[in-house]
Short mmCIF file of N, CA and C in Angstrom, two decimals:
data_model
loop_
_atom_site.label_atom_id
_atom_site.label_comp_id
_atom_site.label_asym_id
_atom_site.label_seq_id
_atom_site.Cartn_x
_atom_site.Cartn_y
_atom_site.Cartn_z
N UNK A 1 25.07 -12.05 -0.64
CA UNK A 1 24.92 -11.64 0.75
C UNK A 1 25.19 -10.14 0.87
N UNK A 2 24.64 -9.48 1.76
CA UNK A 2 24.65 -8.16 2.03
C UNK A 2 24.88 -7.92 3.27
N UNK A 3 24.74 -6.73 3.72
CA UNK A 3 25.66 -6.21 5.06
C UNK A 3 24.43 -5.44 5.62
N UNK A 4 24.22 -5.97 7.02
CA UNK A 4 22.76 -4.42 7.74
C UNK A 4 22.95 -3.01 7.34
N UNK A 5 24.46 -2.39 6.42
CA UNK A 5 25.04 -1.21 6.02
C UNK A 5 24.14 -1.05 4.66
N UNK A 6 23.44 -2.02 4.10
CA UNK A 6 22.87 -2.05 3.02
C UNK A 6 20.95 -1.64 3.02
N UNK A 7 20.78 -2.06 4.21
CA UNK A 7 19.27 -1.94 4.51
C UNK A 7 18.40 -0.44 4.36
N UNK A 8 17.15 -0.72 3.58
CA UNK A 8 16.77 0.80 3.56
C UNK A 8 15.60 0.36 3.62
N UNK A 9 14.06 1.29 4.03
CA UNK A 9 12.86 1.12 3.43
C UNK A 9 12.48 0.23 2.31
N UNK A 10 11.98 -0.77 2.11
CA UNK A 10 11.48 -1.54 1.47
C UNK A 10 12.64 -2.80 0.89
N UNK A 11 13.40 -3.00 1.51
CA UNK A 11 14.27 -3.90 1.17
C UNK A 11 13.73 -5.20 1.99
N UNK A 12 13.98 -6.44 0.70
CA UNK A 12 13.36 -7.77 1.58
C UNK A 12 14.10 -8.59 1.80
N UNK A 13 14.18 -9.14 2.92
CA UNK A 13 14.97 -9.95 3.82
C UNK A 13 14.47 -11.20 3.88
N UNK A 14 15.51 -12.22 3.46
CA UNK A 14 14.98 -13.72 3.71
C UNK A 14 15.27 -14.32 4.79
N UNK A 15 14.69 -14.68 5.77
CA UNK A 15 15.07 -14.84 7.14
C UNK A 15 14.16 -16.42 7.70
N UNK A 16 14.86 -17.39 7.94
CA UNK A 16 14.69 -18.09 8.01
C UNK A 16 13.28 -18.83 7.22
N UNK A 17 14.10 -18.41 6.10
CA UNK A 17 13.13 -18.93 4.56
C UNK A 17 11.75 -18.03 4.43
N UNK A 18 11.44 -17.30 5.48
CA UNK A 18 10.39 -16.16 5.44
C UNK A 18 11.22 -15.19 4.29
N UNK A 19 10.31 -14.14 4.00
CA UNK A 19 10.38 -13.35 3.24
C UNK A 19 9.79 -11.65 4.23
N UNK A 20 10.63 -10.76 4.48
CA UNK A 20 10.43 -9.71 5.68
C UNK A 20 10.59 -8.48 4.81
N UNK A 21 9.58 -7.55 4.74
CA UNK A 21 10.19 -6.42 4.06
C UNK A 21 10.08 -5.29 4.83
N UNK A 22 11.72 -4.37 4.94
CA UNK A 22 11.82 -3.44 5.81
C UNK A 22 10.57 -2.08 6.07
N UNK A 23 10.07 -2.28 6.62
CA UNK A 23 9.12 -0.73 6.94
C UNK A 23 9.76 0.53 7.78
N UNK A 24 10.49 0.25 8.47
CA UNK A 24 11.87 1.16 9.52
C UNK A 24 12.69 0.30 9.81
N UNK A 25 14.24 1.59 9.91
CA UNK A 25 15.33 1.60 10.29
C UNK A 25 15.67 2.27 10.98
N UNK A 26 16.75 1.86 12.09
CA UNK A 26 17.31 3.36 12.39
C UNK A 26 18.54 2.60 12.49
N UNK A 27 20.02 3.18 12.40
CA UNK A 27 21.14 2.80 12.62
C UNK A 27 21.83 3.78 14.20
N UNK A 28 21.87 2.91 15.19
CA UNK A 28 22.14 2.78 16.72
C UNK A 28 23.63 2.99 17.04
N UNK A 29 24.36 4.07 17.50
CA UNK A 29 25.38 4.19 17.43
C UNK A 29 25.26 4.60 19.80
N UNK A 30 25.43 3.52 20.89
CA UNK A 30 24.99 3.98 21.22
C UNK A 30 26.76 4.33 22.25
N UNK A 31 26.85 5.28 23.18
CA UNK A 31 28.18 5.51 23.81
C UNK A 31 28.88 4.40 24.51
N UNK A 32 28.67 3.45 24.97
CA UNK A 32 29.08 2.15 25.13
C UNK A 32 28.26 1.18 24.61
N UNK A 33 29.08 -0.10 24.27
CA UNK A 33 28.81 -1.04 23.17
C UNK A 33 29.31 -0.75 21.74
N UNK A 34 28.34 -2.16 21.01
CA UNK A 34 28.76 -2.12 19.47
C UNK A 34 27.62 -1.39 18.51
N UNK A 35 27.65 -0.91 18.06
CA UNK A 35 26.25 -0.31 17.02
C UNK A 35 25.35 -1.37 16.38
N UNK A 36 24.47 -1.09 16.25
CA UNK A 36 23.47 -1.75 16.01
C UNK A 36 22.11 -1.09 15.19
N UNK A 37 21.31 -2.18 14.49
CA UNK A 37 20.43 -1.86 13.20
C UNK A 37 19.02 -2.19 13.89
N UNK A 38 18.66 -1.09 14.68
CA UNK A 38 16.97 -1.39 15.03
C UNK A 38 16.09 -1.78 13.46
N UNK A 39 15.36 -2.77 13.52
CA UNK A 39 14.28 -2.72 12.40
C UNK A 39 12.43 -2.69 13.05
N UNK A 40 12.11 -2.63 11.87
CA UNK A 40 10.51 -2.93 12.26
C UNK A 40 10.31 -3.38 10.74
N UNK A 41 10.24 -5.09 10.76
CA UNK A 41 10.03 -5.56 9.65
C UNK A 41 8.24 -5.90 9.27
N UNK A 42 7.91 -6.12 8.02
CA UNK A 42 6.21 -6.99 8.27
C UNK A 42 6.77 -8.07 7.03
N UNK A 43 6.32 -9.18 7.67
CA UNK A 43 6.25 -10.58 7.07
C UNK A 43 5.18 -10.25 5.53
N UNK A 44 5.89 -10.58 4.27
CA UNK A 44 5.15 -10.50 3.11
C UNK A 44 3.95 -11.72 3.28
N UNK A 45 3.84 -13.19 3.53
CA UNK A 45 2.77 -13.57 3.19
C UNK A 45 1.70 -13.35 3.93
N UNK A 46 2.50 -13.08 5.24
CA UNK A 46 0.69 -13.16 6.56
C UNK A 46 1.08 -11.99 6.49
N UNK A 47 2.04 -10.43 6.53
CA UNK A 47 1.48 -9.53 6.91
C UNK A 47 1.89 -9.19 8.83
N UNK A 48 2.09 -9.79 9.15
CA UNK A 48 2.52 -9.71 10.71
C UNK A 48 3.73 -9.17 10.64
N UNK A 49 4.03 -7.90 11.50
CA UNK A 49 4.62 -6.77 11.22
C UNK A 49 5.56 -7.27 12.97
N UNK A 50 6.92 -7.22 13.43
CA UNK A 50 8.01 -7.30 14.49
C UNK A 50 9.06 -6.53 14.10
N UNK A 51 9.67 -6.51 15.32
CA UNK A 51 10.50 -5.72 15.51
C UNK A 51 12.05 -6.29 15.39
N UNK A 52 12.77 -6.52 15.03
CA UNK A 52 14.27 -7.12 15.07
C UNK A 52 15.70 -6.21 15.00
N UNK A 53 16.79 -6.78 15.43
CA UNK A 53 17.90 -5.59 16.37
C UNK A 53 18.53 -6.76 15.41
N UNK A 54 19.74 -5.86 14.38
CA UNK A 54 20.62 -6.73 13.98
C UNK A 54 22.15 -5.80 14.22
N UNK A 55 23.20 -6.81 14.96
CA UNK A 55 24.29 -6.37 14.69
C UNK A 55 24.74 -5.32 14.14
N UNK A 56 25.38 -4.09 13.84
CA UNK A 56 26.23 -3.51 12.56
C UNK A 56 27.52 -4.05 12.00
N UNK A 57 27.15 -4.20 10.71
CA UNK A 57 27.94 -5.18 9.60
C UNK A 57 27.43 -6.38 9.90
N UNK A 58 26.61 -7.36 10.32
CA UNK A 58 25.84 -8.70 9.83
C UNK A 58 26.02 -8.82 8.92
N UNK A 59 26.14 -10.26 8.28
CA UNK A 59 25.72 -10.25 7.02
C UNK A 59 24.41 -10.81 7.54
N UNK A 60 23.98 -9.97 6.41
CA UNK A 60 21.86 -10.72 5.76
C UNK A 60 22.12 -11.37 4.78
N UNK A 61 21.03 -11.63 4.77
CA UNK A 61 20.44 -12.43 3.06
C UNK A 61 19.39 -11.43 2.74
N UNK A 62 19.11 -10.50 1.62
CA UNK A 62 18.53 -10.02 0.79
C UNK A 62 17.76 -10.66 -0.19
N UNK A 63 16.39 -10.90 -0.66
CA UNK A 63 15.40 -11.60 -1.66
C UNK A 63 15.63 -10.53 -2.82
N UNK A 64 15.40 -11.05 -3.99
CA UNK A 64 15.43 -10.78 -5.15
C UNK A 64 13.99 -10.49 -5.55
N UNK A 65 13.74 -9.34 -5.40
CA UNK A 65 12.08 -8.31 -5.72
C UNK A 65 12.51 -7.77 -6.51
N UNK A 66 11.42 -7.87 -7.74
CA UNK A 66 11.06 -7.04 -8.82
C UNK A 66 10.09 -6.26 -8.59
N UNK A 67 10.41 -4.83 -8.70
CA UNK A 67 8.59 -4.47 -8.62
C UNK A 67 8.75 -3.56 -10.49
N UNK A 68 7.24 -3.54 -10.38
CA UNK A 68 7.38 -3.64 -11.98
C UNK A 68 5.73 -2.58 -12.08
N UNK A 69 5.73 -2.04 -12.89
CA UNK A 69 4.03 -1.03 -12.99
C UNK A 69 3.31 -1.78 -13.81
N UNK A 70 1.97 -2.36 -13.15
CA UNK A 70 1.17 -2.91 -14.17
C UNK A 70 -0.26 -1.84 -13.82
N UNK A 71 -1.42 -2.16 -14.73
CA UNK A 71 -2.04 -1.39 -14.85
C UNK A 71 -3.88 -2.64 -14.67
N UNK A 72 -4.16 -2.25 -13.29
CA UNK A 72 -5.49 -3.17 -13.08
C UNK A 72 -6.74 -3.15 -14.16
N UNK A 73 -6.62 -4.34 -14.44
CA UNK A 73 -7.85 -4.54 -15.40
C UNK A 73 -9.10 -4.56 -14.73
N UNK A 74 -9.61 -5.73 -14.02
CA UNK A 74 -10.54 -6.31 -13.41
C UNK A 74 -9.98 -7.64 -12.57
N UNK A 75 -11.56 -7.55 -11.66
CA UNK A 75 -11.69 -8.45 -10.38
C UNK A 75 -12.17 -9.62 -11.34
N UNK A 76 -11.40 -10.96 -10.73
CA UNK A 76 -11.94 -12.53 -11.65
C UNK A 76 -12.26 -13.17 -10.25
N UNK A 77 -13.53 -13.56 -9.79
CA UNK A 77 -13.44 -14.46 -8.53
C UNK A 77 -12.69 -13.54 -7.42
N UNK A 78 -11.76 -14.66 -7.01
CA UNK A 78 -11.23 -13.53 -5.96
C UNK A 78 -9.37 -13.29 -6.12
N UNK A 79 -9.76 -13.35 -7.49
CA UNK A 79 -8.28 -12.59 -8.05
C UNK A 79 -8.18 -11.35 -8.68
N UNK A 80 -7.93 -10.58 -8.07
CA UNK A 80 -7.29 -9.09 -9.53
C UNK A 80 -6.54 -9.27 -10.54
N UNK A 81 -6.63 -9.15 -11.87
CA UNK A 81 -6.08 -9.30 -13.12
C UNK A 81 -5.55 -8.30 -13.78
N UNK A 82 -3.95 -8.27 -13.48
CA UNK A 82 -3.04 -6.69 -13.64
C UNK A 82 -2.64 -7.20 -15.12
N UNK A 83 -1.86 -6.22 -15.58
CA UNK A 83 -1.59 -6.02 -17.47
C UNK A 83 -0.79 -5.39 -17.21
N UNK A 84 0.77 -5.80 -17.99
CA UNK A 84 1.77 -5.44 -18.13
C UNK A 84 1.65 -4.36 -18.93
N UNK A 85 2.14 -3.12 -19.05
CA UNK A 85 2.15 -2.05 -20.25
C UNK A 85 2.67 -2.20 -21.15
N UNK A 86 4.20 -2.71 -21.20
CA UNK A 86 4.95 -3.36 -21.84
C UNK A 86 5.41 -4.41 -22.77
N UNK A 87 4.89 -5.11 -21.78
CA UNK A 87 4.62 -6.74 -22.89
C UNK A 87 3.18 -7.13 -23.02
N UNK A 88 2.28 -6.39 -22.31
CA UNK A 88 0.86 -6.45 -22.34
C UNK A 88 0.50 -8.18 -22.00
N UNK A 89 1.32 -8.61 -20.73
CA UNK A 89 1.10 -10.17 -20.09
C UNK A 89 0.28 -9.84 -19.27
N UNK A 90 -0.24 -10.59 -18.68
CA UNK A 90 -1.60 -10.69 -17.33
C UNK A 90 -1.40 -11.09 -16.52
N UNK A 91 -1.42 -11.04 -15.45
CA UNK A 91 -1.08 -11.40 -14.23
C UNK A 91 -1.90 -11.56 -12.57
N UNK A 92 -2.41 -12.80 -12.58
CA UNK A 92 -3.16 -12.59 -11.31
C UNK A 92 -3.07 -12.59 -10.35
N UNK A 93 -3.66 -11.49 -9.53
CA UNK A 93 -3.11 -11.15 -7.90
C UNK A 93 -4.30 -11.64 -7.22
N UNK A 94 -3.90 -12.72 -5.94
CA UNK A 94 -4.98 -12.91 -4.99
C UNK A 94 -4.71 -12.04 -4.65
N UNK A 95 -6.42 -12.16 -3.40
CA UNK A 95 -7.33 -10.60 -2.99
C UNK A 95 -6.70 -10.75 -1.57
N UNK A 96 -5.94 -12.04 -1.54
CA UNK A 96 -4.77 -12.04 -0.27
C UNK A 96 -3.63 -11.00 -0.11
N UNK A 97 -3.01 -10.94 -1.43
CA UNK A 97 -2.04 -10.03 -1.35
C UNK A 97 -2.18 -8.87 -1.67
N UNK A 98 -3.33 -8.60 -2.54
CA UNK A 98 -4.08 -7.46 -2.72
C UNK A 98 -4.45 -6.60 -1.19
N UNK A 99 -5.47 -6.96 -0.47
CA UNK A 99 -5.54 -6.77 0.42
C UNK A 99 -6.63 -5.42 0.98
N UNK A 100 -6.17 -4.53 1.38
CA UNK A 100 -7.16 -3.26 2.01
C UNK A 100 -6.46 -2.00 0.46
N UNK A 101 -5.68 -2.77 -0.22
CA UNK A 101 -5.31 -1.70 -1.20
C UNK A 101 -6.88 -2.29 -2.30
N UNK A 102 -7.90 -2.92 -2.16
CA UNK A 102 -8.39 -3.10 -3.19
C UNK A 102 -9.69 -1.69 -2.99
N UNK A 103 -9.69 -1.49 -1.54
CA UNK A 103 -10.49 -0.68 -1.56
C UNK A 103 -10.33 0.80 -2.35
N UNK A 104 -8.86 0.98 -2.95
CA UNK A 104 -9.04 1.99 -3.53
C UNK A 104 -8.58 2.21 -5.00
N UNK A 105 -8.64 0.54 -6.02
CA UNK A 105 -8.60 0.60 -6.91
C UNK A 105 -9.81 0.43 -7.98
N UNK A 106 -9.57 1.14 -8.73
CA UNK A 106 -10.08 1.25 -10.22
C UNK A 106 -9.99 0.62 -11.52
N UNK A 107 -10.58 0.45 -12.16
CA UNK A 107 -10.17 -0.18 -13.24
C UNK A 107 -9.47 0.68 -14.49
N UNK A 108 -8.52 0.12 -14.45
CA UNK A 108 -7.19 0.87 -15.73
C UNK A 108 -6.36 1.95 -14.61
N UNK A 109 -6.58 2.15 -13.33
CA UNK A 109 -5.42 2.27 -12.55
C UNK A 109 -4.23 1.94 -12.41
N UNK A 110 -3.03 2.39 -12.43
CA UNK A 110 -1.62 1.78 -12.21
C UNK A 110 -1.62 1.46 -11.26
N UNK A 111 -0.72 0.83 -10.86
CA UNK A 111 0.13 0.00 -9.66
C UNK A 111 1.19 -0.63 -9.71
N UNK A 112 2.30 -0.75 -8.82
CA UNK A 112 3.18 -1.28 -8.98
C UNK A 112 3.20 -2.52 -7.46
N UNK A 113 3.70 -3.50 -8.78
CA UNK A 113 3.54 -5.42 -8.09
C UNK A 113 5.06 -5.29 -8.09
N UNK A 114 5.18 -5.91 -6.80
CA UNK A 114 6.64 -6.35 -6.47
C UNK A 114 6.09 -7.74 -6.68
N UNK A 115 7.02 -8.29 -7.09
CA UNK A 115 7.43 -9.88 -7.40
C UNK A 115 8.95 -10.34 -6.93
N UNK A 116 8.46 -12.29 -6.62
CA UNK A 116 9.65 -12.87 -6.17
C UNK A 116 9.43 -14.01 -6.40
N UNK A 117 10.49 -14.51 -7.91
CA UNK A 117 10.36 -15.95 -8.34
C UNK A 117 8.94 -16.18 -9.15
N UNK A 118 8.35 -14.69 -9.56
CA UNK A 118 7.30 -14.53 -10.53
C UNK A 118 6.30 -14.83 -10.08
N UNK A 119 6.59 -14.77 -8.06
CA UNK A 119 4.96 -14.54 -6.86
C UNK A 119 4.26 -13.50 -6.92
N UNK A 120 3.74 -12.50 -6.65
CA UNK A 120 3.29 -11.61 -6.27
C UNK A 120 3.43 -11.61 -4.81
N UNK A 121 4.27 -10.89 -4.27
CA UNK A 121 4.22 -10.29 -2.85
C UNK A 121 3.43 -9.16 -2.73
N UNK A 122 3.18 -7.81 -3.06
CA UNK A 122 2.52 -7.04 -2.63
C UNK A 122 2.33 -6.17 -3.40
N UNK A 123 1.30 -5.37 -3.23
CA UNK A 123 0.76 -3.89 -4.39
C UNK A 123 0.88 -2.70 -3.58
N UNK A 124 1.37 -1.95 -4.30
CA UNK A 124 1.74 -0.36 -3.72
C UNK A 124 1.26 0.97 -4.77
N UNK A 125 -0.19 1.40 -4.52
CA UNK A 125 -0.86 1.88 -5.11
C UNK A 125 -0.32 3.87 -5.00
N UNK A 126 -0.31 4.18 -5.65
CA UNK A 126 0.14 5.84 -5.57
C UNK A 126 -0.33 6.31 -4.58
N UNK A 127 0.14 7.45 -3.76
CA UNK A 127 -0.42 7.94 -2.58
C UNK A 127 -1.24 8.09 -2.09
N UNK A 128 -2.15 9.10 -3.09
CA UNK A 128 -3.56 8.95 -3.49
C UNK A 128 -4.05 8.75 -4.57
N UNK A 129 -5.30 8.86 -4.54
CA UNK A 129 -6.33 8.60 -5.73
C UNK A 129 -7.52 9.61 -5.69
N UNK A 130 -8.34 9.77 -6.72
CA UNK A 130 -9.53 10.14 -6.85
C UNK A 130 -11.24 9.69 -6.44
N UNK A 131 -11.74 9.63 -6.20
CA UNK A 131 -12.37 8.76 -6.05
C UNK A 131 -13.86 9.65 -5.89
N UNK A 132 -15.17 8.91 -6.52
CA UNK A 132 -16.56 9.46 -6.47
C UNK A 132 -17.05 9.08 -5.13
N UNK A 133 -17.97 10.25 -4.16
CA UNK A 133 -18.77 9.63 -3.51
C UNK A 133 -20.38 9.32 -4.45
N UNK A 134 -20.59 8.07 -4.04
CA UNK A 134 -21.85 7.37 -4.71
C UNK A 134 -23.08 7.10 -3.20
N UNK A 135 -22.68 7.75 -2.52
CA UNK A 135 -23.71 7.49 -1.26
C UNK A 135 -23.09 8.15 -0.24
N UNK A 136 -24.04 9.83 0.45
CA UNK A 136 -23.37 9.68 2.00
C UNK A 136 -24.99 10.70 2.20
N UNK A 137 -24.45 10.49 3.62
CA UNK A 137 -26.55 11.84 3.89
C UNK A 137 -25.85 12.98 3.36
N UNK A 138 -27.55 13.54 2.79
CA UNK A 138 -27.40 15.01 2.85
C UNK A 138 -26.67 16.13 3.64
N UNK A 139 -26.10 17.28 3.53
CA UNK A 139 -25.56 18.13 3.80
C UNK A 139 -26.98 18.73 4.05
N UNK A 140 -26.31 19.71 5.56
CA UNK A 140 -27.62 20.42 5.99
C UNK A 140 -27.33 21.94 5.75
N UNK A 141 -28.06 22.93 5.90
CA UNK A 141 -27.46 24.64 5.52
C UNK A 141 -26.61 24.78 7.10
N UNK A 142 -25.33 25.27 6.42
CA UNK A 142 -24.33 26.02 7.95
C UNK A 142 -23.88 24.55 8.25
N UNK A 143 -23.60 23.37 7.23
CA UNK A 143 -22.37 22.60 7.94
C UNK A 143 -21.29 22.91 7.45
N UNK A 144 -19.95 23.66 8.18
CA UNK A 144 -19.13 23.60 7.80
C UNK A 144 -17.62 22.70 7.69
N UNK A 145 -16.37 23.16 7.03
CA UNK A 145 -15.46 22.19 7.19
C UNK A 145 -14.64 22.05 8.21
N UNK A 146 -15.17 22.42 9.30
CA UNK A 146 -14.28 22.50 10.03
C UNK A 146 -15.42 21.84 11.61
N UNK A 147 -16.13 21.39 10.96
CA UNK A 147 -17.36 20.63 11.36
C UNK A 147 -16.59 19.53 12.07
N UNK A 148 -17.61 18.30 11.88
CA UNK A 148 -17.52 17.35 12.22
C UNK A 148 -17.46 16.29 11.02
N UNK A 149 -17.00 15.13 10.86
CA UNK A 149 -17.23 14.43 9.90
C UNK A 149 -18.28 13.34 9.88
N UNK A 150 -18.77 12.21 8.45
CA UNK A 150 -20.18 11.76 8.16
C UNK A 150 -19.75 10.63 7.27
N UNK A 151 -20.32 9.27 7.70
CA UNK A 151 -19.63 8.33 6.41
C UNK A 151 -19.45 8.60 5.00
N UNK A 152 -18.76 8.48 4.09
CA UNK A 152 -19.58 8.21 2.64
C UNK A 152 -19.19 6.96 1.99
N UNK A 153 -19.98 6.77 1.17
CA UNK A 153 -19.26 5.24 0.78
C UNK A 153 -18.79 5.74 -0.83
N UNK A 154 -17.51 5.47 -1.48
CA UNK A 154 -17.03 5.78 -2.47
C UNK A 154 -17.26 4.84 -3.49
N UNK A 155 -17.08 5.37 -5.19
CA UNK A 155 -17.40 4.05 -6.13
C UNK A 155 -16.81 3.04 -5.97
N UNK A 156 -15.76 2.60 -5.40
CA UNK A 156 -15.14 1.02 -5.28
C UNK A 156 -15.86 0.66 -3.90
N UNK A 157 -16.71 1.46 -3.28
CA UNK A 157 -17.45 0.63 -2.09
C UNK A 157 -16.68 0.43 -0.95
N UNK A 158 -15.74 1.52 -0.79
CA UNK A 158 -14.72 1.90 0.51
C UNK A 158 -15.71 2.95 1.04
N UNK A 159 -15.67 2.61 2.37
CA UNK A 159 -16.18 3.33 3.69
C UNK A 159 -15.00 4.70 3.80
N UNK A 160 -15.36 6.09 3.78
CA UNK A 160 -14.51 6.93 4.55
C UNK A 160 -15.40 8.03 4.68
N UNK A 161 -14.55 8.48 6.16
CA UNK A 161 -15.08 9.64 6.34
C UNK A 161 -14.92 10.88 5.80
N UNK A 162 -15.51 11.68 5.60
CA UNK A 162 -15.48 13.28 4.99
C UNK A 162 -16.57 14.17 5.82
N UNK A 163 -16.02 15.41 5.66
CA UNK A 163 -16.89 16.94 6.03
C UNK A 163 -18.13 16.67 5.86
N UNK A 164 -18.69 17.00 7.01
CA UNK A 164 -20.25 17.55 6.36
C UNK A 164 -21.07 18.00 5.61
N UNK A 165 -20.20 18.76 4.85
CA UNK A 165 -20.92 19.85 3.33
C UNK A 165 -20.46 19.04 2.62
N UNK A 166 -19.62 18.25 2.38
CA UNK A 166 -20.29 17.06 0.77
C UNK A 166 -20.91 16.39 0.44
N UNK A 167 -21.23 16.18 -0.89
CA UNK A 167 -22.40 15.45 -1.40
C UNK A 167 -22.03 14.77 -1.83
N UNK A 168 -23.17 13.77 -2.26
CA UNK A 168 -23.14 12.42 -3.52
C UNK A 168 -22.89 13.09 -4.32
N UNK A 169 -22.00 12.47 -5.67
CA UNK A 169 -21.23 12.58 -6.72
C UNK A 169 -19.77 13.81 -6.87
N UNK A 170 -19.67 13.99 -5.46
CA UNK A 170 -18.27 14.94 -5.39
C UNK A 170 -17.14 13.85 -5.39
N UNK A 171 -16.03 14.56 -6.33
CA UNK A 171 -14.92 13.94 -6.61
C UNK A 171 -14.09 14.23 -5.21
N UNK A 172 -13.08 13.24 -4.90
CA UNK A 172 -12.26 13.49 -3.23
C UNK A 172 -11.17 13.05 -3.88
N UNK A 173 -10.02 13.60 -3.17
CA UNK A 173 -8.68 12.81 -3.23
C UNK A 173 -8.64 11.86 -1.64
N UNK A 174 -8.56 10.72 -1.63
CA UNK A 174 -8.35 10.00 -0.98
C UNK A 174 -6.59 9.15 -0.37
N UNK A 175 -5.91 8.90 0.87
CA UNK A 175 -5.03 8.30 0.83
C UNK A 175 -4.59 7.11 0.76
N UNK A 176 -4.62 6.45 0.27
CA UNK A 176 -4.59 5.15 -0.38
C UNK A 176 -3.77 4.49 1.27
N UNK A 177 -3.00 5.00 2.04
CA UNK A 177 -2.58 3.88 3.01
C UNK A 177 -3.22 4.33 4.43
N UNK A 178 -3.99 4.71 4.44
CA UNK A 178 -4.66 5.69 5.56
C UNK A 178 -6.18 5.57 5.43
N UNK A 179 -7.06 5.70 4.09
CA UNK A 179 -8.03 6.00 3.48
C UNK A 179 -8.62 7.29 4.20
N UNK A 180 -7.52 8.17 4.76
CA UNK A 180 -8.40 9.57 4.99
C UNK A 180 -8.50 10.25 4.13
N UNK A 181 -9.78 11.29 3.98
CA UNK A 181 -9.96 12.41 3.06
C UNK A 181 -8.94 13.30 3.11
N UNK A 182 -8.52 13.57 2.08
CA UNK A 182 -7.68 14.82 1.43
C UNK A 182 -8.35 15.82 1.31
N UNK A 183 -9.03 15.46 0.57
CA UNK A 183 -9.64 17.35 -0.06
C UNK A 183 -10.59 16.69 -1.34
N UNK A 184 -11.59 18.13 -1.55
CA UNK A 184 -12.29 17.55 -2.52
C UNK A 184 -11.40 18.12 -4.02
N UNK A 185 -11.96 17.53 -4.59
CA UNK A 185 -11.19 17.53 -6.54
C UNK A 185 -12.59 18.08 -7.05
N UNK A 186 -12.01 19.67 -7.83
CA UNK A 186 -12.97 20.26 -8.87
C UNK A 186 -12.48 19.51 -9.90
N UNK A 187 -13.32 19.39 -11.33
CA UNK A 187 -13.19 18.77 -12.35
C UNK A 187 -12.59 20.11 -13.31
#
């Protein structure tokens, strides 16, 4: 057992046999009353994200997450098939828990899988990534960046927007929890 004094960003909470992992905190100290632990938790299997006010000093219950770096092989059906670096084991992630992070993986990409009881709860892909555009319209003469923006569709077949003056086959850094354009990548 643990204490709300223990809670930080990404810590998971077992709460009435759910599984909650912290996304915000703030610790509430307010001039009358007792202090208190604002949260904003999201539920690991559905994903449904609330708000909860715990005591200061509660005890919680804390879940036992591993997160661990595996490295994506390939899509099987509608599972992703990660590879340990380490022990070089396999491991399949439904495209459930996978989720809107598939739109910006690659094959032989890292990632790191939190696990619980050797589940897969969730993938947390590096900030950004690289990524090819493979389709967007032509660029016209005098669009600049400070333009307006134009779909493109990238090689994993994610929708984002970018500047006007890029083309098919320009490299982008992309944000993996946002999917906005960064900037383009010279080679």
């Amino acid at each position: 057992m643990a204490t709300t004094n223990d809670i930080k960003n990404g810590t998971v909470l077992k709460i009435d046999g759910n599984l909650w992992s912290i996304i915000e905190f703030q610790h509430v100290k307010p001039g009358k009353g007792g202090a208190f632990v604002r949260t904003k938790m999201r539920n690991v299997t559905s994903g449904k994200v609330v708000d909860k006010t715990f005591n200061a000093g509660a005890k919680i219950e804390t879940a036992t997450v591993d997160r661990s770096d595996y490295q994506y092989l390939y899509q099987d059906g509608d599972d992703y098939v990660f590879m340990d670096n380490k022990t070089y084991d396999q491991i399949n992630v439904p495209s459930t828990v996978v989720g809107d992070a598939a739109n910006y993986m690659l094959e032989s990409q890292m990632a790191t899988i939190a696990l619980h009881e050797g589940l897969p709860l969730y993938i947390e892909l590096p900030a950004s990534v690289v990524l090819e555009i493979t389709y967007t319209e032509p660029g016209l003469q005098g669009d600049r960046s400070t333009g307006g923006t134009k779909p493109a569709t990238v090689e994993t077949g994610a929708q984002i927007q970018v500047p006007l003056f890029l083309e098919t086959g320009t490299k982008v850094k992309v944000d993996t929890r946002t999917g906005e354009y960064l900037g383009r990548v010279n080679d």
